[in-house]
Coordinates of C-alpha atoms in Angstrom, one line a residue:
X1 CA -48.4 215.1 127.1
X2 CA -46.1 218.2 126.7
X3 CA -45.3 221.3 129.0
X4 CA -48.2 223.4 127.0
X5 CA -50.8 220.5 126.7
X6 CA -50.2 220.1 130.6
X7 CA -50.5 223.9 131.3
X8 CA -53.3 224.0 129.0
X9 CA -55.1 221.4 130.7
X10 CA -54.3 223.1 134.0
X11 CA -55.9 226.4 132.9
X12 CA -58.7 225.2 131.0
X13 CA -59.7 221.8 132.9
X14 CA -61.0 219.0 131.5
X15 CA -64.4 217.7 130.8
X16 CA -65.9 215.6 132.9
X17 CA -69.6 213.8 133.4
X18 CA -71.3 213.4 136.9
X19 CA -73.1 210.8 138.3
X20 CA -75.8 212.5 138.0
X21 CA -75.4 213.1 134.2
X22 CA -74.1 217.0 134.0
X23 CA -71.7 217.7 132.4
X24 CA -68.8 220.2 133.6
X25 CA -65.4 221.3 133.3
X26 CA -62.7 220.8 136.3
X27 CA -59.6 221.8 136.8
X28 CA -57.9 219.9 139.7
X29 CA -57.8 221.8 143.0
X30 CA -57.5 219.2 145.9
X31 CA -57.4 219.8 149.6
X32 CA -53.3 220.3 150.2
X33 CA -53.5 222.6 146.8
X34 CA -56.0 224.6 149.1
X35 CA -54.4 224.2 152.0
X36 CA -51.0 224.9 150.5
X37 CA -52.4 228.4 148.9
X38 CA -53.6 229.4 152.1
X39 CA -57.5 228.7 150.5
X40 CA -58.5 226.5 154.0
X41 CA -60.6 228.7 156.4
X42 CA -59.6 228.3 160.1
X43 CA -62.7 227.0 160.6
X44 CA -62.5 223.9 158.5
X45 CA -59.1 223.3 160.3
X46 CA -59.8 220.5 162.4
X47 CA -61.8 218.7 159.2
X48 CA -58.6 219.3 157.1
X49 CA -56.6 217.1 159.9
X50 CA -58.8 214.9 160.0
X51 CA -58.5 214.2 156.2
X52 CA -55.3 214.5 156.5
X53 CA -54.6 211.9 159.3
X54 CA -57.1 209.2 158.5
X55 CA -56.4 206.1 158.9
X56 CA -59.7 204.2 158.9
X57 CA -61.2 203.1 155.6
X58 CA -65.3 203.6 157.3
X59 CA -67.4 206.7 157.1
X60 CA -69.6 207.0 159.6
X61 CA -72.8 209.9 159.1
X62 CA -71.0 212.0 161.5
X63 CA -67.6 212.3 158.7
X64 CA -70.2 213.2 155.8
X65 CA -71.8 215.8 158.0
X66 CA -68.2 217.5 159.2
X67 CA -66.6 216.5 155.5
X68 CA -69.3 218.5 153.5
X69 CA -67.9 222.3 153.4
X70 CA -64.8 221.1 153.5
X71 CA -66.1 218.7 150.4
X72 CA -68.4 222.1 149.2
X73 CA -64.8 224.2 149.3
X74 CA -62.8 221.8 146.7
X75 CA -66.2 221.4 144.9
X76 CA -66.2 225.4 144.1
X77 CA -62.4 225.6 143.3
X78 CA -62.8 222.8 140.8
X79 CA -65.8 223.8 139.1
X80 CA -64.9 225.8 135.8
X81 CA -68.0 224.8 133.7
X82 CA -71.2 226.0 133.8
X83 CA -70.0 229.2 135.6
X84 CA -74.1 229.6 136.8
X85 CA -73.3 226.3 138.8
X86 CA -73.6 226.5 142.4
X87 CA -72.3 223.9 144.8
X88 CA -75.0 223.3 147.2
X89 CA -77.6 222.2 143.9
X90 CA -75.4 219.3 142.8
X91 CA -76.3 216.4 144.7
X92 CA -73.9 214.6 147.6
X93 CA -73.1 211.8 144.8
X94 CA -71.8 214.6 142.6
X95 CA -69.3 216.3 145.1
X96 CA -68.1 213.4 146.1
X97 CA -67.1 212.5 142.8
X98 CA -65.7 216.0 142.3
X99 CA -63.5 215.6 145.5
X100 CA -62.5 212.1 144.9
X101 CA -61.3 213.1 141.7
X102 CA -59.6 216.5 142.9
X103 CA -57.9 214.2 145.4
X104 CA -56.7 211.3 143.9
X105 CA -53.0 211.6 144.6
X106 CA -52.0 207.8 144.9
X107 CA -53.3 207.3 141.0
X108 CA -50.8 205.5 138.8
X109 CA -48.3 207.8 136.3
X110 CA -49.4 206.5 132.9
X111 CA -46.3 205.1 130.9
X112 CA -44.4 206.9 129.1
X113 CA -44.9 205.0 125.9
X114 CA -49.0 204.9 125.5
X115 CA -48.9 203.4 121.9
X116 CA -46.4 202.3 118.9
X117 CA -46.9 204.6 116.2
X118 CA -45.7 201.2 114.8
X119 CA -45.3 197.6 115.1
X120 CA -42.1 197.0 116.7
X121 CA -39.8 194.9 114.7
X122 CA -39.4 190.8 115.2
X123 CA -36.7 190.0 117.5
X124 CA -33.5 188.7 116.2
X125 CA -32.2 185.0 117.1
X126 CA -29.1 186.2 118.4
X127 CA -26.8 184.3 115.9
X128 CA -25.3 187.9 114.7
X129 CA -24.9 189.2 118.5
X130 CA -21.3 190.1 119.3
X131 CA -20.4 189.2 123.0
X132 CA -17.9 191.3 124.6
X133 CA -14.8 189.2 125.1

């Protein structure tokens, strides 16, 4: 992908289906975007820190309850598409796909080289190599 595709994709989002089914259009927005912009009200502080420093792989009731405006927040800076959409209708399955998504920081860089346009050719034998002397 290019410079303008990138930027393109940045502005416009991307498409993207729910769990639930729906269909919307996301632009990637994740907590330390938010946090970086100065987008984090003080009074989700202490759940930003706690996202921040976690170390244990459980959720217990008590993280989904103190994660969800923090979860509602990234939800609302994502969503591009429908523009009628409001947070609090999609269900917990749905924002949590959102914010997983927004989030995903550790995901693998595709390769450079997605496809050959071509086959590549056979490789010689290496009767006609010259080796440096």
């Amino acid at each position: 992908m290019n410079l303008d595709e990138w930027r393109a994709i940045r502005v416009g989002g991307e498409e993207a289906e729910l769990p639930s089914g729906l269909v919307v259009r996301l632009r990637r927005a994740g907590v330390m975007d938010l946090a970086g912009q100065g987008k984090i009200p003080t009074t989700l502080q202490p759940q930003l820190d706690k996202f921040i420093n976690r170390t244990q792989q459980k959720v217990t009731m008590a993280d989904v309850e103190s994660f969800a405006p923090l979860m509602a927040l990234v939800c609302k800076a994502c969503i591009i598409e429908p523009v009628e959409l409001d947070v609090d209708e999609l269900p917990h399955s749905d924002q949590m796909a959102i914010f997983q998504w927004a989030n995903e920081g550790g995901n693998k860089l595709q390769t450079f080289r997605r496809s050959e346009k071509k086959p590549l050719e056979l490789v010689r034998n290496g009767s006609d190599i010259l080796v440096p002397s």
